[in-house]
């Protein structure tokens, strides 16, 4: 056996790599490897590894899932819905503050407009 070192960008190296790919493609995939297990090779295995990665769950998604599970386990889903609809609920408070802010804006606008017209 003779070994020869060549530049990786040379024609000879490229032809050698192409020949190696042809040999791998021509070799039957059903032959067992040393451990008796089939191993995929080539571009298909690389694409398979890339596309089979699991999507990681973000912190917000995990927290939302944990909160939903907690509400179901404790049986407080209906109680939370009733509380949020009431006078002390977050949504009701936000709506109230928005109405107050809008009313205050209208009052200030009317004052500005009345000062502009002599």
mmCIF file of C-alpha atoms in Angstrom:
data_model
loop_
_atom_site.group_PDB
_atom_site.id
_atom_site.type_symbol
_atom_site.label_atom_id
_atom_site.label_comp_id
_atom_site.label_asym_id
_atom_site.label_seq_id
_atom_site.Cartn_x
_atom_site.Cartn_y
_atom_site.Cartn_z
ATOM 1 C CA UNK A 1 0.000 0.000 0.000
ATOM 2 C CA UNK A 2 1.298 3.428 -0.969
ATOM 3 C CA UNK A 3 0.245 6.653 0.714
ATOM 4 C CA UNK A 4 0.539 10.015 -0.931
ATOM 5 C CA UNK A 5 -0.066 13.451 0.539
ATOM 6 C CA UNK A 6 -1.728 16.020 -1.703
ATOM 7 C CA UNK A 7 -3.372 19.404 -1.233
ATOM 8 C CA UNK A 8 -7.065 19.056 -0.338
ATOM 9 C CA UNK A 9 -8.049 21.470 -3.136
ATOM 10 C CA UNK A 10 -6.129 19.678 -5.865
ATOM 11 C CA UNK A 11 -7.784 17.738 -8.693
ATOM 12 C CA UNK A 12 -6.312 14.502 -7.460
ATOM 13 C CA UNK A 13 -7.791 14.946 -3.968
ATOM 14 C CA UNK A 14 -11.204 15.832 -5.391
ATOM 15 C CA UNK A 15 -11.229 12.790 -7.655
ATOM 16 C CA UNK A 16 -10.225 10.589 -4.702
ATOM 17 C CA UNK A 17 -13.123 11.964 -2.611
ATOM 18 C CA UNK A 18 -15.575 11.376 -5.469
ATOM 19 C CA UNK A 19 -14.300 7.822 -5.826
ATOM 20 C CA UNK A 20 -14.774 7.241 -2.087
ATOM 21 C CA UNK A 21 -18.373 8.519 -2.307
ATOM 22 C CA UNK A 22 -19.054 6.164 -5.220
ATOM 23 C CA UNK A 23 -17.676 3.227 -3.237
ATOM 24 C CA UNK A 24 -19.867 4.095 -0.238
ATOM 25 C CA UNK A 25 -22.951 4.493 -2.440
ATOM 26 C CA UNK A 26 -22.242 1.214 -4.274
ATOM 27 C CA UNK A 27 -21.688 -0.755 -1.060
ATOM 28 C CA UNK A 28 -24.890 -2.553 0.012
ATOM 29 C CA UNK A 29 -26.515 -0.910 3.031
ATOM 30 C CA UNK A 30 -27.778 -4.248 4.336
ATOM 31 C CA UNK A 31 -24.334 -5.481 5.345
ATOM 32 C CA UNK A 32 -23.920 -5.353 9.111
ATOM 33 C CA UNK A 33 -21.079 -3.353 10.565
ATOM 34 C CA UNK A 34 -18.662 -4.676 13.140
ATOM 35 C CA UNK A 35 -21.197 -4.401 15.963
ATOM 36 C CA UNK A 36 -23.970 -5.989 13.889
ATOM 37 C CA UNK A 37 -25.984 -2.744 13.611
ATOM 38 C CA UNK A 38 -26.692 -0.839 10.395
ATOM 39 C CA UNK A 39 -25.290 2.673 10.236
ATOM 40 C CA UNK A 40 -26.556 5.189 7.702
ATOM 41 C CA UNK A 41 -23.828 7.060 5.881
ATOM 42 C CA UNK A 42 -23.501 10.024 3.579
ATOM 43 C CA UNK A 43 -25.680 13.082 3.125
ATOM 44 C CA UNK A 44 -28.921 11.300 4.022
ATOM 45 C CA UNK A 45 -27.686 10.544 7.529
ATOM 46 C CA UNK A 46 -26.542 14.136 8.041
ATOM 47 C CA UNK A 47 -29.886 15.507 6.873
ATOM 48 C CA UNK A 48 -31.674 13.007 9.069
ATOM 49 C CA UNK A 49 -29.711 14.101 12.124
ATOM 50 C CA UNK A 50 -30.355 17.772 11.412
ATOM 51 C CA UNK A 51 -34.073 17.406 10.769
ATOM 52 C CA UNK A 52 -34.689 15.042 13.689
ATOM 53 C CA UNK A 53 -33.584 17.519 16.355
ATOM 54 C CA UNK A 54 -36.318 18.129 18.876
ATOM 55 C CA UNK A 55 -37.603 21.645 19.227
ATOM 56 C CA UNK A 56 -36.622 23.019 22.604
ATOM 57 C CA UNK A 57 -39.359 24.420 24.789
ATOM 58 C CA UNK A 58 -38.920 28.032 25.803
ATOM 59 C CA UNK A 59 -39.177 29.167 29.407
ATOM 60 C CA UNK A 60 -42.484 30.900 28.730
ATOM 61 C CA UNK A 61 -43.985 27.811 27.111
ATOM 62 C CA UNK A 62 -42.802 25.636 29.997
ATOM 63 C CA UNK A 63 -44.206 28.044 32.584
ATOM 64 C CA UNK A 64 -47.550 28.207 30.784
ATOM 65 C CA UNK A 65 -47.728 24.411 30.618
ATOM 66 C CA UNK A 66 -46.824 24.095 34.311
ATOM 67 C CA UNK A 67 -49.465 26.686 35.277
ATOM 68 C CA UNK A 68 -52.169 24.929 33.248
ATOM 69 C CA UNK A 69 -51.268 21.584 34.849
ATOM 70 C CA UNK A 70 -51.298 23.138 38.334
ATOM 71 C CA UNK A 71 -54.734 24.681 37.786
ATOM 72 C CA UNK A 72 -56.128 21.332 36.640
ATOM 73 C CA UNK A 73 -54.544 19.379 39.514
ATOM 74 C CA UNK A 74 -55.795 21.813 42.164
ATOM 75 C CA UNK A 75 -59.217 22.203 40.547
ATOM 76 C CA UNK A 76 -59.096 26.008 40.645
ATOM 77 C CA UNK A 77 -59.883 26.725 36.991
ATOM 78 C CA UNK A 78 -63.481 27.831 37.641
ATOM 79 C CA UNK A 79 -62.550 29.729 40.789
ATOM 80 C CA UNK A 80 -59.946 31.759 38.885
ATOM 81 C CA UNK A 81 -62.392 32.498 36.080
ATOM 82 C CA UNK A 82 -64.996 33.757 38.562
ATOM 83 C CA UNK A 83 -62.460 35.856 40.455
ATOM 84 C CA UNK A 84 -61.102 37.463 37.283
ATOM 85 C CA UNK A 85 -64.617 38.426 36.164
ATOM 86 C CA UNK A 86 -65.364 40.168 39.446
ATOM 87 C CA UNK A 87 -64.596 43.666 40.626
ATOM 88 C CA UNK A 88 -61.146 42.626 41.861
ATOM 89 C CA UNK A 89 -60.139 41.016 38.558
ATOM 90 C CA UNK A 90 -57.122 42.145 36.572
ATOM 91 C CA UNK A 91 -59.040 42.585 33.321
ATOM 92 C CA UNK A 92 -61.688 44.721 34.989
ATOM 93 C CA UNK A 93 -59.035 46.948 36.586
ATOM 94 C CA UNK A 94 -57.235 47.389 33.255
ATOM 95 C CA UNK A 95 -60.469 48.363 31.506
ATOM 96 C CA UNK A 96 -61.265 50.853 34.268
ATOM 97 C CA UNK A 97 -57.813 52.466 34.052
ATOM 98 C CA UNK A 98 -58.089 52.731 30.269
ATOM 99 C CA UNK A 99 -61.477 54.460 30.559
ATOM 100 C CA UNK A 100 -60.096 56.913 33.120
ATOM 101 C CA UNK A 101 -57.046 57.633 30.966
ATOM 102 C CA UNK A 102 -59.217 58.233 27.898
ATOM 103 C CA UNK A 103 -61.540 60.561 29.831
ATOM 104 C CA UNK A 104 -58.562 62.531 31.184
ATOM 105 C CA UNK A 105 -57.135 62.850 27.661
ATOM 106 C CA UNK A 106 -60.450 64.228 26.354
ATOM 107 C CA UNK A 107 -60.614 66.810 29.157
ATOM 108 C CA UNK A 108 -57.043 67.966 28.484
ATOM 109 C CA UNK A 109 -57.706 68.106 24.739
ATOM 110 C CA UNK A 110 -60.809 70.230 25.241
ATOM 111 C CA UNK A 111 -58.823 72.638 27.440
ATOM 112 C CA UNK A 112 -56.028 72.929 24.829
ATOM 113 C CA UNK A 113 -58.528 73.557 22.036
ATOM 114 C CA UNK A 114 -60.387 76.200 24.024
ATOM 115 C CA UNK A 115 -57.152 78.106 24.688
ATOM 116 C CA UNK A 116 -56.189 78.091 20.994
ATOM 117 C CA UNK A 117 -59.431 79.725 19.821
ATOM 118 C CA UNK A 118 -59.429 83.401 20.846
#
